[in-house]
mmCIF file with all atom_site columns, C-alpha atoms in Angstrom:
data_model
loop_
_atom_site.group_PDB
_atom_site.id
_atom_site.type_symbol
_atom_site.label_atom_id
_atom_site.label_alt_id
_atom_site.label_comp_id
_atom_site.label_asym_id
_atom_site.label_entity_id
_atom_site.label_seq_id
_atom_site.pdbx_PDB_ins_code
_atom_site.Cartn_x
_atom_site.Cartn_y
_atom_site.Cartn_z
_atom_site.occupancy
_atom_site.B_iso_or_equiv
_atom_site.pdbx_formal_charge
_atom_site.auth_seq_id
_atom_site.auth_comp_id
_atom_site.auth_asym_id
_atom_site.auth_atom_id
_atom_site.pdbx_PDB_model_num
ATOM 1   C CA . MET A 1 1   ? 77.420  -3.598  -191.964 1.00 0.00 ? 1   MET A CA 1
ATOM 2   C CA . ALA A 1 2   ? 78.898  -4.434  -188.584 1.00 0.00 ? 2   ALA A CA 1
ATOM 3   C CA . THR A 1 3   ? 76.380  -5.193  -185.830 1.00 0.00 ? 3   THR A CA 1
ATOM 4   C CA . TRP A 1 4   ? 76.574  -5.186  -182.021 1.00 0.00 ? 4   TRP A CA 1
ATOM 5   C CA . ALA A 1 5   ? 78.962  -7.773  -180.531 1.00 0.00 ? 5   ALA A CA 1
ATOM 6   C CA . ASN A 1 6   ? 80.003  -8.863  -184.020 1.00 0.00 ? 6   ASN A CA 1
ATOM 7   C CA . LEU A 1 7   ? 83.467  -10.381 -183.493 1.00 0.00 ? 7   LEU A CA 1
ATOM 8   C CA . GLY A 1 8   ? 83.887  -11.945 -186.933 1.00 0.00 ? 8   GLY A CA 1
ATOM 9   C CA . LEU A 1 9   ? 84.068  -10.493 -190.420 1.00 0.00 ? 9   LEU A CA 1
ATOM 10  C CA . GLN A 1 10  ? 81.015  -8.907  -192.015 1.00 0.00 ? 10  GLN A CA 1
ATOM 11  C CA . ASP A 1 11  ? 78.854  -11.024 -194.346 1.00 0.00 ? 11  ASP A CA 1
ATOM 12  C CA . SER A 1 12  ? 80.368  -10.992 -197.816 1.00 0.00 ? 12  SER A CA 1
ATOM 13  C CA . SER A 1 13  ? 78.615  -9.183  -200.660 1.00 0.00 ? 13  SER A CA 1
ATOM 14  C CA . SER A 1 14  ? 81.144  -9.957  -203.393 1.00 0.00 ? 14  SER A CA 1
ATOM 15  C CA . PRO A 1 15  ? 82.816  -13.175 -204.613 1.00 0.00 ? 15  PRO A CA 1
ATOM 16  C CA . LEU A 1 16  ? 86.202  -11.808 -203.560 1.00 0.00 ? 16  LEU A CA 1
ATOM 17  C CA . MET A 1 17  ? 85.128  -11.166 -199.968 1.00 0.00 ? 17  MET A CA 1
ATOM 18  C CA . GLU A 1 18  ? 83.652  -14.682 -199.911 1.00 0.00 ? 18  GLU A CA 1
ATOM 19  C CA . GLN A 1 19  ? 87.088  -16.075 -200.794 1.00 0.00 ? 19  GLN A CA 1
ATOM 20  C CA . LEU A 1 20  ? 88.756  -13.841 -198.181 1.00 0.00 ? 20  LEU A CA 1
ATOM 21  C CA . ASN A 1 21  ? 86.312  -15.218 -195.580 1.00 0.00 ? 21  ASN A CA 1
ATOM 22  C CA . PHE A 1 22  ? 87.195  -18.800 -196.542 1.00 0.00 ? 22  PHE A CA 1
ATOM 23  C CA . PHE A 1 23  ? 90.919  -18.006 -196.405 1.00 0.00 ? 23  PHE A CA 1
ATOM 24  C CA . HIS A 1 24  ? 90.517  -16.442 -192.956 1.00 0.00 ? 24  HIS A CA 1
ATOM 25  C CA . ASP A 1 25  ? 88.764  -19.573 -191.637 1.00 0.00 ? 25  ASP A CA 1
ATOM 26  C CA . HIS A 1 26  ? 91.328  -21.854 -193.319 1.00 0.00 ? 26  HIS A CA 1
ATOM 27  C CA . THR A 1 27  ? 94.270  -20.001 -191.718 1.00 0.00 ? 27  THR A CA 1
ATOM 28  C CA . LEU A 1 28  ? 92.538  -19.803 -188.335 1.00 0.00 ? 28  LEU A CA 1
ATOM 29  C CA . LEU A 1 29  ? 92.047  -23.579 -188.337 1.00 0.00 ? 29  LEU A CA 1
ATOM 30  C CA . ILE A 1 30  ? 95.770  -24.150 -189.012 1.00 0.00 ? 30  ILE A CA 1
ATOM 31  C CA . LEU A 1 31  ? 96.731  -21.673 -186.259 1.00 0.00 ? 31  LEU A CA 1
ATOM 32  C CA . THR A 1 32  ? 94.348  -23.342 -183.783 1.00 0.00 ? 32  THR A CA 1
ATOM 33  C CA . MET A 1 33  ? 95.838  -26.781 -184.500 1.00 0.00 ? 33  MET A CA 1
ATOM 34  C CA . ILE A 1 34  ? 99.414  -25.463 -184.050 1.00 0.00 ? 34  ILE A CA 1
ATOM 35  C CA . THR A 1 35  ? 98.497  -23.675 -180.804 1.00 0.00 ? 35  THR A CA 1
ATOM 36  C CA . ILE A 1 36  ? 96.841  -26.805 -179.341 1.00 0.00 ? 36  ILE A CA 1
ATOM 37  C CA . LEU A 1 37  ? 99.780  -29.054 -180.325 1.00 0.00 ? 37  LEU A CA 1
ATOM 38  C CA . VAL A 1 38  ? 102.469 -26.696 -178.954 1.00 0.00 ? 38  VAL A CA 1
ATOM 39  C CA . GLY A 1 39  ? 100.419 -26.085 -175.775 1.00 0.00 ? 39  GLY A CA 1
ATOM 40  C CA . TYR A 1 40  ? 100.006 -29.837 -175.229 1.00 0.00 ? 40  TYR A CA 1
ATOM 41  C CA . ILE A 1 41  ? 103.768 -30.476 -175.700 1.00 0.00 ? 41  ILE A CA 1
ATOM 42  C CA . MET A 1 42  ? 104.689 -27.628 -173.298 1.00 0.00 ? 42  MET A CA 1
ATOM 43  C CA . GLY A 1 43  ? 102.232 -28.983 -170.736 1.00 0.00 ? 43  GLY A CA 1
ATOM 44  C CA . MET A 1 44  ? 103.720 -32.457 -171.022 1.00 0.00 ? 44  MET A CA 1
ATOM 45  C CA . LEU A 1 45  ? 107.255 -31.053 -170.602 1.00 0.00 ? 45  LEU A CA 1
ATOM 46  C CA . MET A 1 46  ? 106.278 -29.230 -167.419 1.00 0.00 ? 46  MET A CA 1
ATOM 47  C CA . PHE A 1 47  ? 104.241 -31.923 -165.734 1.00 0.00 ? 47  PHE A CA 1
ATOM 48  C CA . ASN A 1 48  ? 105.857 -35.284 -166.487 1.00 0.00 ? 48  ASN A CA 1
ATOM 49  C CA . LYS A 1 49  ? 109.081 -36.651 -165.038 1.00 0.00 ? 49  LYS A CA 1
ATOM 50  C CA . PHE A 1 50  ? 110.245 -38.762 -168.006 1.00 0.00 ? 50  PHE A CA 1
ATOM 51  C CA . THR A 1 51  ? 113.828 -38.412 -169.219 1.00 0.00 ? 51  THR A CA 1
ATOM 52  C CA . ASN A 1 52  ? 115.982 -40.222 -171.769 1.00 0.00 ? 52  ASN A CA 1
ATOM 53  C CA . ARG A 1 53  ? 119.526 -40.654 -170.394 1.00 0.00 ? 53  ARG A CA 1
ATOM 54  C CA . TYR A 1 54  ? 120.879 -41.962 -173.716 1.00 0.00 ? 54  TYR A CA 1
ATOM 55  C CA . LEU A 1 55  ? 119.566 -39.168 -176.020 1.00 0.00 ? 55  LEU A CA 1
ATOM 56  C CA . LEU A 1 56  ? 122.646 -37.554 -177.621 1.00 0.00 ? 56  LEU A CA 1
ATOM 57  C CA . HIS A 1 57  ? 121.213 -36.456 -180.992 1.00 0.00 ? 57  HIS A CA 1
ATOM 58  C CA . GLY A 1 58  ? 117.855 -36.693 -182.767 1.00 0.00 ? 58  GLY A CA 1
ATOM 59  C CA . GLN A 1 59  ? 118.289 -36.121 -186.488 1.00 0.00 ? 59  GLN A CA 1
ATOM 60  C CA . THR A 1 60  ? 114.965 -37.711 -187.404 1.00 0.00 ? 60  THR A CA 1
ATOM 61  C CA . ILE A 1 61  ? 112.899 -35.448 -185.153 1.00 0.00 ? 61  ILE A CA 1
ATOM 62  C CA . GLU A 1 62  ? 114.924 -32.403 -186.272 1.00 0.00 ? 62  GLU A CA 1
ATOM 63  C CA . ILE A 1 63  ? 114.165 -33.187 -189.927 1.00 0.00 ? 63  ILE A CA 1
ATOM 64  C CA . ILE A 1 64  ? 110.467 -33.589 -189.035 1.00 0.00 ? 64  ILE A CA 1
ATOM 65  C CA . TRP A 1 65  ? 110.213 -30.300 -187.130 1.00 0.00 ? 65  TRP A CA 1
ATOM 66  C CA . THR A 1 66  ? 111.997 -28.435 -189.941 1.00 0.00 ? 66  THR A CA 1
ATOM 67  C CA . VAL A 1 67  ? 110.074 -29.909 -192.879 1.00 0.00 ? 67  VAL A CA 1
ATOM 68  C CA . LEU A 1 68  ? 106.601 -29.946 -191.286 1.00 0.00 ? 68  LEU A CA 1
ATOM 69  C CA . PRO A 1 69  ? 106.387 -26.152 -190.601 1.00 0.00 ? 69  PRO A CA 1
ATOM 70  C CA . ALA A 1 70  ? 107.609 -25.519 -194.182 1.00 0.00 ? 70  ALA A CA 1
ATOM 71  C CA . ILE A 1 71  ? 104.758 -27.668 -195.540 1.00 0.00 ? 71  ILE A CA 1
ATOM 72  C CA . ILE A 1 72  ? 102.240 -25.939 -193.260 1.00 0.00 ? 72  ILE A CA 1
ATOM 73  C CA . LEU A 1 73  ? 103.484 -22.520 -194.472 1.00 0.00 ? 73  LEU A CA 1
ATOM 74  C CA . MET A 1 74  ? 102.943 -23.639 -198.068 1.00 0.00 ? 74  MET A CA 1
ATOM 75  C CA . PHE A 1 75  ? 99.316  -24.468 -197.215 1.00 0.00 ? 75  PHE A CA 1
ATOM 76  C CA . ILE A 1 76  ? 98.925  -20.830 -196.113 1.00 0.00 ? 76  ILE A CA 1
ATOM 77  C CA . ALA A 1 77  ? 101.091 -19.195 -198.811 1.00 0.00 ? 77  ALA A CA 1
ATOM 78  C CA . PHE A 1 78  ? 99.508  -20.677 -201.959 1.00 0.00 ? 78  PHE A CA 1
ATOM 79  C CA . PRO A 1 79  ? 95.864  -19.699 -201.209 1.00 0.00 ? 79  PRO A CA 1
ATOM 80  C CA . SER A 1 80  ? 97.140  -16.291 -200.038 1.00 0.00 ? 80  SER A CA 1
ATOM 81  C CA . LEU A 1 81  ? 99.081  -15.646 -203.271 1.00 0.00 ? 81  LEU A CA 1
ATOM 82  C CA . ARG A 1 82  ? 96.116  -16.805 -205.363 1.00 0.00 ? 82  ARG A CA 1
ATOM 83  C CA . LEU A 1 83  ? 93.896  -14.274 -203.598 1.00 0.00 ? 83  LEU A CA 1
ATOM 84  C CA . LEU A 1 84  ? 96.470  -11.486 -203.941 1.00 0.00 ? 84  LEU A CA 1
ATOM 85  C CA . TYR A 1 85  ? 96.585  -11.943 -207.705 1.00 0.00 ? 85  TYR A CA 1
ATOM 86  C CA . LEU A 1 86  ? 92.782  -12.249 -207.929 1.00 0.00 ? 86  LEU A CA 1
ATOM 87  C CA . MET A 1 87  ? 92.403  -8.932  -206.099 1.00 0.00 ? 87  MET A CA 1
ATOM 88  C CA . ASP A 1 88  ? 94.755  -7.226  -208.560 1.00 0.00 ? 88  ASP A CA 1
ATOM 89  C CA . GLU A 1 89  ? 92.924  -8.565  -211.605 1.00 0.00 ? 89  GLU A CA 1
ATOM 90  C CA . ILE A 1 90  ? 91.013  -5.924  -213.595 1.00 0.00 ? 90  ILE A CA 1
ATOM 91  C CA . ASN A 1 91  ? 88.245  -7.486  -215.707 1.00 0.00 ? 91  ASN A CA 1
ATOM 92  C CA . THR A 1 92  ? 86.550  -5.375  -218.386 1.00 0.00 ? 92  THR A CA 1
ATOM 93  C CA . PRO A 1 93  ? 84.509  -3.027  -216.171 1.00 0.00 ? 93  PRO A CA 1
ATOM 94  C CA . SER A 1 94  ? 80.901  -2.111  -217.037 1.00 0.00 ? 94  SER A CA 1
ATOM 95  C CA . ILE A 1 95  ? 81.145  1.133   -215.074 1.00 0.00 ? 95  ILE A CA 1
ATOM 96  C CA . THR A 1 96  ? 83.935  3.300   -213.662 1.00 0.00 ? 96  THR A CA 1
ATOM 97  C CA . LEU A 1 97  ? 83.605  5.417   -210.535 1.00 0.00 ? 97  LEU A CA 1
ATOM 98  C CA . LYS A 1 98  ? 86.243  7.919   -209.500 1.00 0.00 ? 98  LYS A CA 1
ATOM 99  C CA . SER A 1 99  ? 86.476  8.559   -205.767 1.00 0.00 ? 99  SER A CA 1
ATOM 100 C CA . ILE A 1 100 ? 88.382  11.598  -204.476 1.00 0.00 ? 100 ILE A CA 1
ATOM 101 C CA . GLY A 1 101 ? 89.229  11.962  -200.780 1.00 0.00 ? 101 GLY A CA 1
ATOM 102 C CA . HIS A 1 102 ? 89.143  15.406  -199.149 1.00 0.00 ? 102 HIS A CA 1
ATOM 103 C CA . GLN A 1 103 ? 89.441  16.593  -195.552 1.00 0.00 ? 103 GLN A CA 1
ATOM 104 C CA . TRP A 1 104 ? 86.829  15.364  -194.540 1.00 0.00 ? 104 TRP A CA 1
ATOM 105 C CA . TYR A 1 105 ? 84.419  14.142  -197.207 1.00 0.00 ? 105 TYR A CA 1
ATOM 106 C CA . TRP A 1 106 ? 84.451  12.139  -200.440 1.00 0.00 ? 106 TRP A CA 1
ATOM 107 C CA . SER A 1 107 ? 83.590  13.395  -203.900 1.00 0.00 ? 107 SER A CA 1
ATOM 108 C CA . TYR A 1 108 ? 82.616  11.072  -206.743 1.00 0.00 ? 108 TYR A CA 1
ATOM 109 C CA . GLU A 1 109 ? 82.670  11.231  -210.533 1.00 0.00 ? 109 GLU A CA 1
ATOM 110 C CA . TYR A 1 110 ? 80.956  8.741   -212.832 1.00 0.00 ? 110 TYR A CA 1
ATOM 111 C CA . SER A 1 111 ? 83.576  8.807   -215.599 1.00 0.00 ? 111 SER A CA 1
ATOM 112 C CA . ASP A 1 112 ? 81.318  7.106   -218.195 1.00 0.00 ? 112 ASP A CA 1
ATOM 113 C CA . PHE A 1 113 ? 78.778  9.972   -218.074 1.00 0.00 ? 113 PHE A CA 1
ATOM 114 C CA . LEU A 1 114 ? 79.176  13.668  -218.771 1.00 0.00 ? 114 LEU A CA 1
ATOM 115 C CA . ASN A 1 115 ? 79.012  16.041  -215.788 1.00 0.00 ? 115 ASN A CA 1
ATOM 116 C CA . LEU A 1 116 ? 77.891  13.446  -213.255 1.00 0.00 ? 116 LEU A CA 1
ATOM 117 C CA . GLU A 1 117 ? 79.787  14.296  -210.080 1.00 0.00 ? 117 GLU A CA 1
ATOM 118 C CA . PHE A 1 118 ? 78.831  15.067  -206.485 1.00 0.00 ? 118 PHE A CA 1
ATOM 119 C CA . ASP A 1 119 ? 80.186  15.459  -202.951 1.00 0.00 ? 119 ASP A CA 1
ATOM 120 C CA . SER A 1 120 ? 79.240  13.042  -200.194 1.00 0.00 ? 120 SER A CA 1
ATOM 121 C CA . TYR A 1 121 ? 79.168  14.368  -196.617 1.00 0.00 ? 121 TYR A CA 1
ATOM 122 C CA . MET A 1 122 ? 78.225  12.567  -193.417 1.00 0.00 ? 122 MET A CA 1
ATOM 123 C CA . ILE A 1 123 ? 74.776  13.532  -192.113 1.00 0.00 ? 123 ILE A CA 1
ATOM 124 C CA . PRO A 1 124 ? 75.217  15.208  -188.682 1.00 0.00 ? 124 PRO A CA 1
ATOM 125 C CA . THR A 1 125 ? 73.439  13.443  -185.788 1.00 0.00 ? 125 THR A CA 1
ATOM 126 C CA . ASN A 1 126 ? 71.022  16.368  -185.233 1.00 0.00 ? 126 ASN A CA 1
ATOM 127 C CA . GLU A 1 127 ? 69.806  16.143  -188.874 1.00 0.00 ? 127 GLU A CA 1
ATOM 128 C CA . LEU A 1 128 ? 69.545  12.346  -188.973 1.00 0.00 ? 128 LEU A CA 1
ATOM 129 C CA . GLU A 1 129 ? 66.190  10.631  -189.561 1.00 0.00 ? 129 GLU A CA 1
ATOM 130 C CA . MET A 1 130 ? 65.055  7.876   -187.183 1.00 0.00 ? 130 MET A CA 1
ATOM 131 C CA . SER A 1 131 ? 65.847  5.226   -189.808 1.00 0.00 ? 131 SER A CA 1
ATOM 132 C CA . GLY A 1 132 ? 69.385  6.557   -190.426 1.00 0.00 ? 132 GLY A CA 1
ATOM 133 C CA . PHE A 1 133 ? 72.639  5.123   -189.132 1.00 0.00 ? 133 PHE A CA 1
ATOM 134 C CA . ARG A 1 134 ? 74.561  7.476   -186.839 1.00 0.00 ? 134 ARG A CA 1
ATOM 135 C CA . LEU A 1 135 ? 78.051  8.413   -188.099 1.00 0.00 ? 135 LEU A CA 1
ATOM 136 C CA . LEU A 1 136 ? 77.535  6.165   -191.157 1.00 0.00 ? 136 LEU A CA 1
ATOM 137 C CA . ASP A 1 137 ? 74.858  7.763   -193.354 1.00 0.00 ? 137 ASP A CA 1
ATOM 138 C CA . VAL A 1 138 ? 75.670  10.330  -196.022 1.00 0.00 ? 138 VAL A CA 1
ATOM 139 C CA . ASP A 1 139 ? 73.660  12.960  -197.878 1.00 0.00 ? 139 ASP A CA 1
ATOM 140 C CA . ASN A 1 140 ? 74.566  11.604  -201.349 1.00 0.00 ? 140 ASN A CA 1
ATOM 141 C CA . ARG A 1 141 ? 75.008  7.847   -201.687 1.00 0.00 ? 141 ARG A CA 1
ATOM 142 C CA . ILE A 1 142 ? 76.907  6.060   -204.460 1.00 0.00 ? 142 ILE A CA 1
ATOM 143 C CA . VAL A 1 143 ? 74.511  4.044   -206.629 1.00 0.00 ? 143 VAL A CA 1
ATOM 144 C CA . LEU A 1 144 ? 76.064  1.022   -208.378 1.00 0.00 ? 144 LEU A CA 1
ATOM 145 C CA . PRO A 1 145 ? 74.603  -1.950  -210.300 1.00 0.00 ? 145 PRO A CA 1
ATOM 146 C CA . MET A 1 146 ? 74.884  -5.505  -209.000 1.00 0.00 ? 146 MET A CA 1
ATOM 147 C CA . ASN A 1 147 ? 76.307  -8.443  -211.000 1.00 0.00 ? 147 ASN A CA 1
ATOM 148 C CA . ASN A 1 148 ? 78.499  -6.071  -213.001 1.00 0.00 ? 148 ASN A CA 1
ATOM 149 C CA . GLN A 1 149 ? 82.245  -5.552  -212.939 1.00 0.00 ? 149 GLN A CA 1
ATOM 150 C CA . ILE A 1 150 ? 82.882  -2.160  -211.334 1.00 0.00 ? 150 ILE A CA 1
ATOM 151 C CA . ARG A 1 151 ? 86.167  -0.262  -211.416 1.00 0.00 ? 151 ARG A CA 1
ATOM 152 C CA . ILE A 1 152 ? 86.940  2.295   -208.727 1.00 0.00 ? 152 ILE A CA 1
ATOM 153 C CA . LEU A 1 153 ? 89.669  4.882   -209.298 1.00 0.00 ? 153 LEU A CA 1
ATOM 154 C CA . VAL A 1 154 ? 90.813  6.381   -206.014 1.00 0.00 ? 154 VAL A CA 1
ATOM 155 C CA . THR A 1 155 ? 92.857  9.505   -205.322 1.00 0.00 ? 155 THR A CA 1
ATOM 156 C CA . ALA A 1 156 ? 93.030  12.365  -202.804 1.00 0.00 ? 156 ALA A CA 1
ATOM 157 C CA . THR A 1 157 ? 93.511  16.131  -202.943 1.00 0.00 ? 157 THR A CA 1
ATOM 158 C CA . ASP A 1 158 ? 95.179  16.868  -199.591 1.00 0.00 ? 158 ASP A CA 1
ATOM 159 C CA . VAL A 1 159 ? 96.401  14.048  -197.298 1.00 0.00 ? 159 VAL A CA 1
ATOM 160 C CA . LEU A 1 160 ? 96.336  10.240  -197.330 1.00 0.00 ? 160 LEU A CA 1
ATOM 161 C CA . HIS A 1 161 ? 92.875  8.658   -197.103 1.00 0.00 ? 161 HIS A CA 1
ATOM 162 C CA . SER A 1 162 ? 91.720  5.065   -197.593 1.00 0.00 ? 162 SER A CA 1
ATOM 163 C CA . TRP A 1 163 ? 88.499  4.087   -199.393 1.00 0.00 ? 163 TRP A CA 1
ATOM 164 C CA . THR A 1 164 ? 87.210  1.004   -197.573 1.00 0.00 ? 164 THR A CA 1
ATOM 165 C CA . VAL A 1 165 ? 84.031  -1.096  -197.787 1.00 0.00 ? 165 VAL A CA 1
ATOM 166 C CA . PRO A 1 166 ? 84.552  -4.245  -195.619 1.00 0.00 ? 166 PRO A CA 1
ATOM 167 C CA . SER A 1 167 ? 81.616  -6.327  -196.881 1.00 0.00 ? 167 SER A CA 1
ATOM 168 C CA . LEU A 1 168 ? 82.917  -6.002  -200.466 1.00 0.00 ? 168 LEU A CA 1
ATOM 169 C CA . GLY A 1 169 ? 86.502  -6.799  -199.477 1.00 0.00 ? 169 GLY A CA 1
ATOM 170 C CA . VAL A 1 170 ? 87.665  -3.438  -200.860 1.00 0.00 ? 170 VAL A CA 1
ATOM 171 C CA . LYS A 1 171 ? 90.361  -1.213  -199.368 1.00 0.00 ? 171 LYS A CA 1
ATOM 172 C CA . VAL A 1 172 ? 92.299  1.258   -201.523 1.00 0.00 ? 172 VAL A CA 1
ATOM 173 C CA . ASP A 1 173 ? 94.683  3.976   -200.407 1.00 0.00 ? 173 ASP A CA 1
ATOM 174 C CA . ALA A 1 174 ? 93.823  7.458   -201.654 1.00 0.00 ? 174 ALA A CA 1
ATOM 175 C CA . THR A 1 175 ? 97.149  9.209   -202.247 1.00 0.00 ? 175 THR A CA 1
ATOM 176 C CA . PRO A 1 176 ? 97.512  12.804  -203.497 1.00 0.00 ? 176 PRO A CA 1
ATOM 177 C CA . GLY A 1 177 ? 98.996  12.868  -207.004 1.00 0.00 ? 177 GLY A CA 1
ATOM 178 C CA . ARG A 1 178 ? 98.458  9.160   -207.565 1.00 0.00 ? 178 ARG A CA 1
ATOM 179 C CA . LEU A 1 179 ? 95.551  7.189   -209.054 1.00 0.00 ? 179 LEU A CA 1
ATOM 180 C CA . ASN A 1 180 ? 94.904  3.714   -207.584 1.00 0.00 ? 180 ASN A CA 1
ATOM 181 C CA . GLN A 1 181 ? 92.327  1.347   -208.990 1.00 0.00 ? 181 GLN A CA 1
ATOM 182 C CA . ILE A 1 182 ? 90.452  -1.726  -207.836 1.00 0.00 ? 182 ILE A CA 1
ATOM 183 C CA . ASN A 1 183 ? 87.846  -3.980  -209.376 1.00 0.00 ? 183 ASN A CA 1
ATOM 184 C CA . PHE A 1 184 ? 84.869  -5.673  -207.689 1.00 0.00 ? 184 PHE A CA 1
ATOM 185 C CA . LEU A 1 185 ? 81.483  -7.213  -208.331 1.00 0.00 ? 185 LEU A CA 1
ATOM 186 C CA . ILE A 1 186 ? 78.492  -6.787  -205.998 1.00 0.00 ? 186 ILE A CA 1
ATOM 187 C CA . ASN A 1 187 ? 76.513  -10.045 -205.958 1.00 0.00 ? 187 ASN A CA 1
ATOM 188 C CA . ARG A 1 188 ? 73.516  -9.027  -203.856 1.00 0.00 ? 188 ARG A CA 1
ATOM 189 C CA . PRO A 1 189 ? 71.438  -5.860  -203.425 1.00 0.00 ? 189 PRO A CA 1
ATOM 190 C CA . GLY A 1 190 ? 71.671  -3.773  -200.259 1.00 0.00 ? 190 GLY A CA 1
ATOM 191 C CA . LEU A 1 191 ? 73.267  -0.842  -198.477 1.00 0.00 ? 191 LEU A CA 1
ATOM 192 C CA . PHE A 1 192 ? 77.002  -1.226  -197.956 1.00 0.00 ? 192 PHE A CA 1
ATOM 193 C CA . PHE A 1 193 ? 78.800  0.988   -195.459 1.00 0.00 ? 193 PHE A CA 1
ATOM 194 C CA . GLY A 1 194 ? 82.457  1.854   -195.196 1.00 0.00 ? 194 GLY A CA 1
ATOM 195 C CA . GLN A 1 195 ? 84.712  4.473   -193.647 1.00 0.00 ? 195 GLN A CA 1
ATOM 196 C CA . CYS A 1 196 ? 88.053  6.127   -194.296 1.00 0.00 ? 196 CYS A CA 1
ATOM 197 C CA . SER A 1 197 ? 90.710  3.732   -192.971 1.00 0.00 ? 197 SER A CA 1
ATOM 198 C CA . GLU A 1 198 ? 93.763  5.968   -192.963 1.00 0.00 ? 198 GLU A CA 1
ATOM 199 C CA . ILE A 1 199 ? 94.139  8.530   -190.171 1.00 0.00 ? 199 ILE A CA 1
ATOM 200 C CA . CYS A 1 200 ? 93.713  11.817  -192.012 1.00 0.00 ? 200 CYS A CA 1
ATOM 201 C CA . GLY A 1 201 ? 93.212  14.478  -189.355 1.00 0.00 ? 201 GLY A CA 1
ATOM 202 C CA . ALA A 1 202 ? 90.671  15.735  -186.836 1.00 0.00 ? 202 ALA A CA 1
ATOM 203 C CA . ASN A 1 203 ? 87.505  14.479  -188.568 1.00 0.00 ? 203 ASN A CA 1
ATOM 204 C CA . HIS A 1 204 ? 88.941  11.182  -189.840 1.00 0.00 ? 204 HIS A CA 1
ATOM 205 C CA . SER A 1 205 ? 86.066  9.259   -188.184 1.00 0.00 ? 205 SER A CA 1
ATOM 206 C CA . PHE A 1 206 ? 83.425  11.369  -189.911 1.00 0.00 ? 206 PHE A CA 1
ATOM 207 C CA . MET A 1 207 ? 83.797  10.654  -193.632 1.00 0.00 ? 207 MET A CA 1
ATOM 208 C CA . PRO A 1 208 ? 81.756  7.482   -194.262 1.00 0.00 ? 208 PRO A CA 1
ATOM 209 C CA . ILE A 1 209 ? 81.076  5.736   -197.580 1.00 0.00 ? 209 ILE A CA 1
ATOM 210 C CA . VAL A 1 210 ? 77.634  4.380   -198.534 1.00 0.00 ? 210 VAL A CA 1
ATOM 211 C CA . ILE A 1 211 ? 76.972  2.222   -201.610 1.00 0.00 ? 211 ILE A CA 1
ATOM 212 C CA . GLU A 1 212 ? 73.390  1.536   -202.619 1.00 0.00 ? 212 GLU A CA 1
#
């Protein structure tokens, strides 16, 4: 979960989030290099007095500054596309969980078992134990196995919601009348917190998700 003064991404708990972390760092490095180079050139333009009186055209430099950004964009596009397709991949899931968004709580159904469904409400601050997390803990947590492919089916009954767990790299829109699915694998034990990430009304901030 996010901690105080945490400016980066949360620690990954799934192989997919690990790859997203790497891609973030990779892209940030490219952006930093571009920013430094352009900043240096702009500084040089402003502060030096050099001029070339005979410069009428510069086809070579124009070819360079057209081709180079295209190559740099390819270095960002290919890893990005790879990740996009990986995130859409559905491997044979060991367990399926159906998540239904309501105003303002989630209800869950374990589709592989008969009559295993429950609602999950946020625990109000005045009922919270000392060890609980304010605005993040729920009365009924989702319990999922680690090192297994898990499929989540997400829908909503009233307005748009979004089922999001950052440390697993999972974010799925919950749309009324539509069933979205996503696949992930949890590669370490723990408590994973998430929240609704689509503004859905007055209590949008108060419908957390907890995976155990």
